[in-house]
């Protein structure tokens, strides 16, 4: 009997349910519309080299947005990511400038360890001290940014000529045909996908965010999970800091200033709910893509650079509103039919 | 424990008293640092550095009490000041320009409100979006130019003092507004509704609190106050750049939370917030006396913010009797090791740079 009613399900309901199940469908539609509109104005937008530019530009954003997404899934937020990136970029650059003979690859574990230490301070405050994430990371945002000034002293910039070529190749090089920067982002994305989907700890992150009480009763070590996401966030910011310094061939006191807002935007546009418990890697990557394509498109259709910030903000808002509208409408239709 | 000692203890342990104690400490230290600190005119003049933050803080207290947030205030400030400057440069009367900018800011706040209250989108995300949008509009208006040449009748708003008394106009304006906002928060039905929404939005909605309308009003008021702060800042500088007030939202939230307003909503007083503003002002003044850079001053403010969250929790734990459980020990050990690793790397690397 049940099998028979299943068979009589109207065909359009299946794809509507796909909307509800895979929130990314909405974002893909927005992306497609945007791509179509921009390529009408400027066909160069669809070229392979332009696509490569876009991917290169969003690689670091993807890495940090994935970390931000994990934090947001636990109902937290990490506003200190920009400062951690800036501080690790500065420290790693000073170190490599002091030891030009050191293998460039070594800067990656160094940066990640440093970032993890900074992240674990956030984790201690939030998981151990019970501080609200937005306040704790707002505090460390100023503390870490201030440490950059304290650390760099009178020398506020490290330039390309002080960095060994090997270090700069870390982001620029492409020994496997694909630029290293993109490879790093891919590795992080695949690792995050596997971690969140197939490991016990990864699943626990969702449980902690979607229902903290249930998680506690189920014996999930809440504090340890929350501590962990801030350490992971710091770790990936450390990686991003190294790549940032290598890519822009410089580290300054204002490196990645305000970057936290972009990572939050990419996560949320990508369907990570700020109420916790939902979101996935594919969505976050699409969210980062949307931001990347928007800023690329604005350049290509020759909008004055002074308008870009405004247009970016407007499009973020539109994307969020459209996403909410699509999900809301489809949910209403499907729930009416099931009743 | 009988009731009267209990209430006495509670009132003595109030957050506001801790802020007052800290203020006294900072004042004593400042007075020892500089003989010029306790000069009446000096003290009055330094208050003007904080009046924009104070004016932005007033609506922020309301919004955080309801459990929401507004990250776009500094951008609305920038938009208002830039729009006014742009209109003035293109020949509009300064006061007409001011009114137009004020209206546009109210609309900017209304857009926040509609998205948050009507469309039920999360306040954090909406105001992150409008943070870029409004700041971007400020850049679109002024580009890399600065608007300047404001008439003295306007710059009086930020630089002037009341008659011959030496009391800055902005300070008087702030005090009047703080009094009004404080009375609304603590003495009116509207104020009680704000706490109700912060404690339980759904329950307040079902008990007849017009949640949606209140949120709309809050964000419009926030926009208008941001514009006011923008005019005062522009008047103080005597010019407007499109990046005016950039990043102020973080200071404002810091001051609000330091004042004891809970980020989860439903708690906090206006007196606490004003005391926190004065404390931060005194601290910055003292750190300025010993020539600390602004960014290094931020370390102290950031630590203060974190301590303001951790101290009450630690106090509660201490009064319940601190037990040295293995978990506590592990946590302390972890904190110490982080500090050691970080500190070692810090001095190791810096030492190497300094001694070639």
XYZ file of C-alpha atoms in Angstrom:
695
model
C 0.000 0.000 0.000
C 2.646 2.401 1.066
C 4.702 1.595 -1.982
C 1.670 2.413 -4.158
C 1.116 5.901 -2.677
C 4.808 6.563 -3.143
C 4.402 5.808 -6.839
C 1.538 8.303 -7.216
C 3.594 11.209 -5.947
C 3.291 14.131 -8.402
C 6.527 14.505 -10.344
C 7.222 18.172 -9.514
C 7.337 17.404 -5.816
C 10.566 15.490 -6.175
C 12.530 18.464 -7.457
C 10.891 20.745 -4.960
C 12.021 18.476 -2.200
C 15.480 18.613 -3.686
C 15.335 22.345 -2.981
C 14.548 21.750 0.649
C 17.086 18.985 1.004
C 19.856 20.696 -0.928
C 19.732 24.389 -0.093
C 22.606 25.001 -2.483
C 20.237 24.702 -5.448
C 19.042 28.247 -4.742
C 22.561 29.596 -4.758
C 23.425 27.748 -7.961
C 20.435 29.397 -9.643
C 21.548 32.837 -8.442
C 25.066 32.083 -9.659
C 23.795 31.021 -13.100
C 21.664 34.149 -13.496
C 24.602 36.321 -12.487
C 26.987 34.550 -14.871
C 24.485 34.864 -17.730
C 23.942 38.578 -17.121
C 27.626 39.400 -16.835
C 28.700 37.374 -19.866
C 26.070 39.214 -21.932
C 27.804 42.483 -21.024
C 31.329 41.133 -21.389
C 31.989 37.759 -23.086
C 35.535 37.701 -21.653
C 33.900 36.753 -18.369
C 33.362 33.189 -19.598
C 36.998 32.658 -20.641
C 39.080 29.968 -18.967
C 41.763 32.394 -17.800
C 39.158 34.572 -16.108
C 37.731 31.528 -14.377
C 41.234 30.678 -13.171
C 41.575 34.222 -11.806
C 38.336 33.908 -9.891
C 39.354 30.579 -8.366
C 42.773 31.958 -7.417
C 41.151 34.959 -5.767
C 38.791 32.931 -3.633
C 41.206 30.159 -2.580
C 42.181 31.787 0.713
C 38.574 32.826 1.316
C 37.432 29.205 0.857
C 39.971 27.926 3.397
C 38.959 30.413 6.079
C 35.233 30.338 5.253
C 35.216 26.563 5.803
C 36.727 27.121 9.257
C 34.212 29.877 9.951
C 31.398 27.561 8.830
C 32.450 24.868 11.329
C 32.414 27.457 14.105
C 29.002 28.807 13.029
C 27.578 25.256 12.889
C 28.269 24.994 16.649
C 26.260 28.254 17.115
C 29.475 30.231 17.557
C 31.264 32.854 15.483
C 34.950 33.647 15.088
C 35.479 37.360 14.519
C 39.219 37.080 15.171
C 40.085 35.274 11.901
C 41.342 38.415 10.163
C 43.632 39.226 13.085
C 44.958 35.646 13.311
C 45.750 35.688 9.579
C 47.495 39.043 9.962
C 49.516 37.972 13.003
C 50.646 34.633 11.549
C 51.460 36.271 8.212
C 53.630 38.795 10.042
C 55.378 36.260 12.297
C 56.055 33.780 9.509
C 57.376 36.536 7.245
C 59.719 37.812 9.949
C 60.934 34.265 10.559
C 61.577 33.470 6.899
C 63.282 36.837 6.465
C 65.550 36.050 9.406
C 66.303 32.522 8.126
C 66.281 32.748 4.308
C 67.887 29.309 4.123
C 65.000 27.599 5.860
C 62.887 25.331 3.592
C 59.833 27.323 2.508
C 57.517 24.386 3.136
C 58.432 24.525 6.835
C 56.598 27.836 7.148
C 53.302 25.999 6.673
C 53.443 23.838 9.815
C 54.907 26.831 11.648
C 52.040 29.092 10.618
C 49.467 26.419 11.373
C 50.914 25.749 14.850
C 50.927 29.446 15.584
C 47.366 29.836 14.352
C 46.257 26.816 16.376
C 47.793 28.342 19.536
C 45.915 31.597 18.923
C 42.734 29.651 18.180
C 43.103 27.577 21.320
C 43.116 30.785 23.362
C 39.703 31.558 21.812
C 38.657 27.999 22.566
C 39.742 28.261 26.192
C 37.772 31.460 26.682
C 34.650 30.063 25.039
C 34.618 26.373 25.991
C 36.532 26.664 29.260
C 35.515 30.100 30.476
C 32.003 30.065 29.060
C 32.380 33.439 27.337
C 29.906 34.153 24.494
C 31.777 33.558 21.198
C 30.969 36.948 19.676
C 32.411 38.745 22.721
C 35.444 36.523 23.231
C 36.490 36.756 19.582
C 35.693 40.474 19.434
C 38.165 40.832 22.296
C 40.828 38.665 20.671
C 40.245 40.538 17.393
C 41.671 43.669 19.019
C 44.237 41.786 21.103
C 45.755 39.867 18.174
C 45.683 42.938 15.926
C 47.405 44.889 18.683
C 49.999 42.107 19.056
C 50.907 42.573 15.379
C 51.881 46.167 16.171
C 53.685 45.175 19.342
C 55.482 42.371 17.524
C 56.534 44.248 14.417
C 57.646 47.264 16.425
C 58.775 50.115 14.241
C 58.958 47.917 11.143
C 55.371 47.768 9.964
C 55.862 46.060 6.600
C 57.813 43.114 5.216
C 58.278 43.413 1.476
C 58.862 41.009 -1.395
C 62.632 41.626 -1.561
C 63.017 40.414 2.021
C 61.302 37.115 1.238
C 63.200 34.247 -0.384
C 61.904 33.176 -3.806
C 61.000 29.722 -2.491
C 58.549 31.243 -0.063
C 56.886 33.349 -2.741
C 56.591 30.252 -4.968
C 54.482 28.653 -2.216
C 51.420 30.452 -3.536
C 52.537 31.358 -7.072
C 54.059 28.077 -8.226
C 52.192 25.414 -10.184
C 54.379 22.293 -10.381
C 51.364 20.039 -10.973
C 49.791 22.323 -13.571
C 47.303 23.684 -11.058
C 48.408 26.721 -9.030
C 49.497 25.717 -5.512
C 47.023 28.097 -3.947
C 44.123 26.248 -5.566
C 45.634 22.893 -4.531
C 45.773 24.011 -0.903
C 42.144 25.107 -1.027
C 41.149 21.793 -2.638
C 42.979 19.741 -0.008
C 41.333 21.708 2.804
C 37.913 21.388 1.148
C 38.214 17.616 0.683
C 39.511 17.155 4.235
C 36.692 19.307 5.644
C 34.123 17.403 3.573
C 35.376 14.061 4.859
C 35.696 15.331 8.444
C 32.208 16.817 8.647
C 30.463 13.966 6.847
C 32.186 10.768 7.795
C 33.917 11.170 11.144
C 32.309 10.840 14.532
C 33.709 14.188 15.708
C 32.457 15.864 12.543
C 28.920 14.613 13.140
C 29.177 15.696 16.772
C 29.812 19.272 15.602
C 26.357 19.274 13.973
C 24.721 17.720 17.034
C 26.249 20.296 19.366
C 24.948 23.088 17.140
C 21.490 21.769 16.366
C 20.556 20.662 19.876
C 22.999 21.326 22.720
C 20.749 19.711 25.344
C 20.370 16.509 23.360
C 24.118 16.497 22.722
C 24.807 16.738 26.437
C 22.378 13.893 27.226
C 23.890 11.786 24.472
C 27.229 12.089 26.235
C 28.941 14.168 23.545
C 31.901 16.017 25.098
C 30.446 19.468 24.335
C 33.292 21.573 25.668
C 35.901 19.529 23.863
C 34.037 19.841 20.535
C 33.607 23.597 20.932
C 37.265 23.970 21.920
C 38.224 21.913 18.879
C 36.372 24.056 16.313
C 38.186 27.192 17.470
C 41.528 25.369 17.301
C 40.705 24.188 13.764
C 39.664 27.721 12.865
C 42.965 29.073 14.184
C 44.897 26.330 12.401
C 43.332 27.092 9.016
C 43.771 30.836 9.583
C 47.447 30.109 10.210
C 47.640 28.316 6.861
C 45.792 31.204 5.245
C 48.241 33.645 6.835
C 51.234 31.888 5.271
C 49.527 31.742 1.869
C 48.463 35.395 2.164
C 52.024 36.537 2.842
C 53.346 34.361 -0.007
C 50.688 35.442 -2.495
C 50.830 39.180 -1.878
C 54.586 38.985 -1.252
C 54.257 41.173 1.787
C 52.961 41.248 5.349
C 51.630 44.456 6.816
C 50.041 45.470 10.061
C 46.689 45.729 8.275
C 46.879 42.355 6.486
C 43.405 40.731 6.291
C 41.827 43.607 8.201
C 38.058 43.081 8.078
C 38.382 39.664 6.413
C 36.144 38.111 9.099
C 33.109 39.773 7.555
C 33.803 38.160 4.175
C 34.179 34.704 5.711
C 30.911 35.093 7.606
C 29.229 36.343 4.433
C 30.522 33.389 2.380
C 29.332 30.904 5.022
C 25.905 32.407 5.444
C 25.298 33.011 1.746
C 26.361 29.374 1.346
C 23.518 28.202 3.548
C 25.197 27.871 6.957
C 22.525 28.902 9.448
C 23.630 31.294 12.197
C 21.210 29.406 14.452
C 23.598 26.469 14.271
C 23.382 22.854 13.198
C 23.170 23.211 9.428
C 25.447 23.889 6.497
C 27.907 21.963 4.384
C 31.185 22.257 2.541
C 29.686 22.468 -0.964
C 27.427 25.337 0.081
C 30.295 27.294 1.628
C 32.420 26.885 -1.499
C 29.482 28.092 -3.603
C 29.058 31.029 -1.239
C 32.717 31.967 -1.642
C 32.321 31.572 -5.423
C 29.370 33.928 -5.417
C 31.397 36.600 -3.586
C 34.375 36.012 -5.905
C 32.282 36.169 -9.073
C 30.530 39.310 -7.877
C 33.761 41.204 -7.323
C 35.259 39.874 -10.566
C 32.121 40.769 -12.520
C 32.060 44.268 -11.101
C 35.549 44.840 -12.465
C 34.708 43.319 -15.845
C 31.573 45.376 -16.458
C 33.702 48.382 -15.529
C 31.863 49.628 -12.514
C 33.872 52.333 -10.731
C 35.939 50.790 -7.929
C 34.230 53.163 -5.534
C 30.906 51.466 -6.279
C 32.245 47.941 -5.787
C 31.903 47.806 -2.015
C 28.287 48.998 -2.229
C 27.420 46.564 -5.002
C 29.017 43.724 -3.050
C 26.968 44.527 0.041
C 23.788 44.835 -1.995
C 24.362 41.497 -3.721
C 25.097 39.756 -0.406
C 21.763 41.046 0.882
C 19.963 40.004 -2.315
C 21.471 36.529 -2.145
C 20.416 36.062 1.468
C 16.913 37.382 0.827
C 16.507 35.278 -2.335
C 17.775 32.179 -0.552
C 15.370 32.699 2.339
C 12.498 33.358 -0.087
C 13.166 30.244 -2.180
C 13.537 27.970 0.825
C 10.493 29.484 2.535
C 8.272 29.214 -0.541
C 9.260 25.666 -1.394
C 8.843 24.572 2.198
C 5.354 26.058 2.237
C 4.361 24.282 -0.995
C 5.738 20.901 0.020
C 4.289 21.038 3.525
C 0.854 21.921 2.089
C 0.964 18.892 -0.177
C 2.004 16.477 2.510
C -0.874 17.534 4.716
C 21.795 33.584 55.447
C 19.041 36.065 56.149
C 17.417 38.100 53.452
C 18.812 41.546 54.278
C 22.479 40.525 54.161
C 21.713 38.671 50.958
C 20.246 41.731 49.236
C 23.029 43.908 50.632
C 25.607 41.530 49.256
C 23.869 41.460 45.904
C 23.715 45.221 45.606
C 27.363 45.542 46.627
C 28.385 42.931 44.081
C 26.644 44.793 41.273
C 28.646 45.193 38.112
C 28.308 48.994 38.211
C 30.295 49.159 41.456
C 33.148 47.220 39.900
C 33.200 49.737 37.028
C 33.248 52.616 39.508
C 36.124 50.975 41.407
C 38.062 50.516 38.161
C 37.398 54.155 37.259
C 38.851 55.293 40.577
C 41.958 53.135 40.048
C 42.461 54.481 36.526
C 41.954 58.068 37.703
C 44.575 57.680 40.449
C 47.065 56.111 38.020
C 46.410 58.819 35.428
C 46.840 61.569 38.014
C 50.196 60.113 39.034
C 51.275 59.818 35.391
C 50.646 63.458 34.574
C 50.155 66.524 36.721
C 47.968 67.944 33.954
C 45.419 65.134 34.095
C 43.256 66.493 36.906
C 42.843 69.812 35.131
C 39.136 70.538 34.623
C 39.489 71.887 31.099
C 41.700 69.006 30.007
C 39.209 66.473 31.302
C 36.323 68.231 29.583
C 38.196 68.476 26.308
C 39.016 64.764 26.243
C 35.370 63.801 26.646
C 34.734 65.026 23.116
C 36.840 62.117 21.793
C 34.173 59.730 23.060
C 30.917 61.456 22.395
C 30.389 59.809 18.986
C 30.932 56.406 20.568
C 28.558 57.369 23.364
C 25.835 58.461 20.969
C 26.189 55.251 18.944
C 26.141 53.267 22.199
C 22.694 54.473 23.323
C 20.618 52.701 20.627
C 23.092 49.781 20.695
C 22.147 49.174 24.352
C 18.494 48.951 23.304
C 19.237 46.594 20.422
C 21.498 44.289 22.447
C 18.940 44.209 25.293
C 16.496 42.696 22.772
C 19.143 40.107 21.894
C 19.880 41.571 18.440
C 22.878 43.422 17.040
C 23.621 46.231 14.583
C 27.034 46.035 12.929
C 26.167 48.674 10.321
C 26.117 51.751 12.609
C 29.609 52.954 11.728
C 28.763 52.601 8.031
C 25.540 54.616 8.445
C 27.661 57.204 10.263
C 29.992 57.284 7.252
C 27.112 57.465 4.778
C 25.428 60.322 6.649
C 28.605 62.367 6.990
C 29.602 61.723 3.357
C 26.172 62.524 1.969
C 26.077 65.737 3.941
C 29.588 66.630 2.783
C 28.786 65.784 -0.835
C 25.605 67.873 -0.818
C 27.461 70.739 0.842
C 30.262 70.610 -1.726
C 27.729 70.690 -4.558
C 26.284 73.920 -3.206
C 23.478 72.890 -0.864
C 22.925 74.804 2.352
C 24.669 72.902 5.165
C 21.552 72.590 7.329
C 19.436 71.348 4.421
C 22.196 68.823 3.636
C 22.127 67.736 7.265
C 18.372 67.152 7.207
C 18.568 65.158 3.955
C 21.408 63.016 5.359
C 19.397 62.448 8.526
C 16.386 61.246 6.496
C 18.531 58.947 4.360
C 20.074 57.454 7.513
C 16.625 56.824 8.943
C 15.800 55.006 5.685
C 19.042 53.015 5.963
C 18.020 51.985 9.467
C 14.535 51.165 8.191
C 16.005 48.816 5.560
C 17.888 46.981 8.344
C 14.676 46.825 10.341
C 12.531 45.540 7.477
C 15.013 42.783 6.631
C 15.390 41.747 10.280
C 11.867 42.243 11.652
C 9.659 41.590 8.595
C 11.688 39.026 6.659
C 13.005 37.439 9.879
C 16.586 37.309 8.615
C 19.325 37.091 11.274
C 20.451 40.552 12.454
C 24.131 39.597 12.317
C 24.003 38.663 8.630
C 21.783 41.534 7.517
C 23.934 44.159 9.189
C 27.124 42.591 7.824
C 25.604 43.053 4.363
C 24.486 46.625 5.008
C 27.874 47.360 6.590
C 29.425 46.956 3.116
C 26.475 48.521 1.327
C 26.335 51.780 3.308
C 30.112 52.208 3.512
C 30.242 51.518 -0.210
C 27.674 54.248 -0.866
C 29.822 56.659 1.157
C 32.777 55.820 -1.122
C 30.577 56.114 -4.196
C 29.607 59.638 -3.126
C 32.996 61.052 -2.211
C 35.468 58.722 -3.955
C 38.959 59.607 -2.817
C 37.976 63.198 -2.115
C 37.370 64.824 1.231
C 34.548 67.289 1.795
C 35.740 70.354 3.682
C 35.137 74.019 4.258
C 32.192 73.648 6.619
C 30.931 76.932 8.098
C 31.810 77.686 11.757
C 28.139 77.469 12.755
C 28.334 73.763 11.852
C 31.785 72.900 13.223
C 30.602 74.427 16.505
C 28.636 71.176 16.923
C 31.866 69.225 17.347
C 34.430 71.791 18.452
C 32.424 74.399 20.330
C 31.948 74.860 24.035
C 28.895 76.141 25.843
C 29.284 79.885 26.423
C 32.431 80.533 28.442
C 32.100 77.424 30.596
C 34.396 75.159 28.597
C 31.769 72.415 28.528
C 31.736 70.875 25.019
C 28.433 71.057 23.136
C 28.737 67.385 22.179
C 29.030 66.392 25.841
C 25.838 68.253 26.727
C 24.064 66.680 23.769
C 25.221 63.221 24.834
C 24.171 63.694 28.451
C 20.688 64.857 27.452
C 20.280 61.936 25.051
C 21.627 59.455 27.616
C 19.084 60.722 30.135
C 16.246 60.310 27.623
C 17.377 56.828 26.533
C 17.878 55.789 30.155
C 14.400 56.952 31.163
C 12.830 55.187 28.165
C 14.694 51.955 28.973
C 13.992 51.874 32.693
C 10.783 53.835 33.236
C 8.475 53.113 30.296
C 6.443 50.219 28.945
C 8.530 50.362 25.776
C 11.656 49.719 27.875
C 10.057 46.787 29.660
C 9.059 45.355 26.274
C 12.715 45.449 25.225
C 13.724 43.290 28.187
C 10.765 40.981 27.525
C 11.838 40.490 23.902
C 15.405 39.836 25.019
C 14.335 37.224 27.534
C 11.912 35.370 25.300
C 10.898 36.756 21.935
C 8.265 34.138 21.172
C 6.620 34.461 24.590
C 6.528 38.273 24.301
C 4.971 37.990 20.853
C 2.223 35.712 22.152
C 1.569 37.961 25.138
C 0.846 40.878 22.839
C 4.160 42.727 22.638
C 4.395 44.287 19.152
C 7.800 42.667 18.555
C 7.997 43.467 14.855
C 7.155 47.163 15.239
C 9.537 47.593 18.168
C 12.429 46.113 16.193
C 11.624 48.404 13.249
C 11.642 51.432 15.567
C 14.940 50.354 17.166
C 16.784 50.097 13.856
C 15.376 53.412 12.585
C 16.440 55.109 15.842
C 19.848 53.457 15.493
C 20.184 54.914 11.986
C 19.200 58.411 13.123
C 21.620 58.351 16.063
C 24.399 57.085 13.797
C 23.782 60.076 11.526
C 23.942 62.421 14.526
C 27.251 60.876 15.590
C 28.477 61.292 12.008
C 27.668 65.019 11.994
C 29.479 65.542 15.304
C 32.524 63.634 14.068
C 32.581 65.558 10.770
C 32.178 68.828 12.681
C 35.049 67.882 14.993
C 37.386 67.031 12.084
C 36.130 69.962 10.000
C 36.090 67.585 7.008
C 34.600 64.302 5.805
C 36.429 61.404 4.230
C 34.422 58.378 3.080
C 36.184 56.140 5.634
C 35.096 58.352 8.532
C 34.329 56.328 11.672
C 35.479 53.056 10.068
C 35.472 50.187 12.594
C 33.737 52.135 15.361
C 31.062 49.434 15.657
C 33.497 47.147 17.468
C 34.352 49.804 20.063
C 30.677 50.518 20.577
C 29.849 46.848 21.143
C 32.844 46.534 23.474
C 31.689 49.474 25.577
C 28.103 48.199 25.666
C 29.094 44.714 26.797
C 31.657 46.050 29.257
C 28.770 48.036 30.730
C 27.100 44.775 31.696
C 24.580 44.485 28.845
C 24.300 40.784 28.071
C 24.838 39.841 24.432
C 22.144 37.151 24.910
C 19.597 39.878 25.641
C 17.336 40.716 28.551
C 19.959 42.170 30.884
C 21.806 45.420 31.451
C 21.355 49.014 32.549
C 21.990 52.382 30.928
C 23.987 53.516 33.971
C 26.360 50.577 33.502
C 26.866 51.393 29.825
C 27.598 55.077 30.537
C 30.046 54.117 33.298
C 31.810 51.744 30.895
C 32.067 54.564 28.355
C 33.709 56.834 30.945
C 36.026 54.009 32.041
C 37.193 53.331 28.489
C 37.601 57.075 27.945
C 39.748 57.470 31.075
C 41.815 54.404 30.151
C 42.505 55.666 26.643
C 43.419 59.076 28.037
C 45.882 57.498 30.466
C 47.404 55.294 27.783
C 47.724 58.359 25.585
C 49.639 60.022 28.407
C 52.276 57.302 28.282
C 52.325 57.467 24.466
C 50.914 54.039 23.676
C 49.933 53.544 20.040
C 46.206 53.228 19.356
C 46.487 49.597 18.267
C 48.385 48.673 21.415
C 45.745 50.456 23.487
C 43.267 48.099 21.829
C 45.025 45.127 23.455
C 44.143 46.550 26.859
C 40.547 47.264 25.829
C 40.231 43.745 24.381
C 41.575 42.173 27.586
C 39.157 44.316 29.590
C 36.262 43.076 27.435
C 37.237 39.436 27.978
C 37.767 39.939 31.715
C 34.369 41.621 31.977
C 32.839 38.372 30.716
C 35.019 35.956 32.670
C 35.102 37.768 36.048
C 31.404 37.384 36.955
C 31.606 33.679 36.093
C 34.767 33.243 38.122
C 33.126 35.119 41.002
C 30.128 32.784 40.890
C 32.444 29.788 40.901
C 34.530 31.176 43.767
C 31.456 31.865 45.896
C 30.292 28.300 45.205
C 33.657 27.070 46.453
C 36.447 26.449 43.955
C 37.407 22.807 43.812
C 40.678 21.666 42.301
C 39.240 18.995 40.088
C 41.388 17.316 37.435
C 39.367 19.132 34.758
C 40.161 22.523 36.297
C 43.829 21.613 36.515
C 43.875 20.463 32.896
C 42.284 23.706 31.776
C 44.782 25.793 33.699
C 47.664 23.703 32.367
C 46.377 24.182 28.823
C 46.108 27.937 29.329
C 49.613 28.117 30.768
C 51.117 26.088 27.937
C 49.453 28.239 25.314
C 50.826 31.327 27.023
C 54.332 29.831 27.246
C 54.476 28.579 23.649
C 53.134 31.826 22.320
C 55.364 33.962 24.520
C 58.491 31.976 23.652
C 57.950 32.212 19.937
C 57.170 35.857 20.290
C 60.373 36.840 22.037
C 62.514 34.291 20.227
C 61.572 35.588 16.811
C 61.659 39.252 17.805
C 64.991 38.896 19.553
C 66.425 37.444 16.364
C 65.222 40.374 14.339
C 66.590 42.876 16.773
C 70.048 41.231 17.105
C 71.293 40.375 13.612
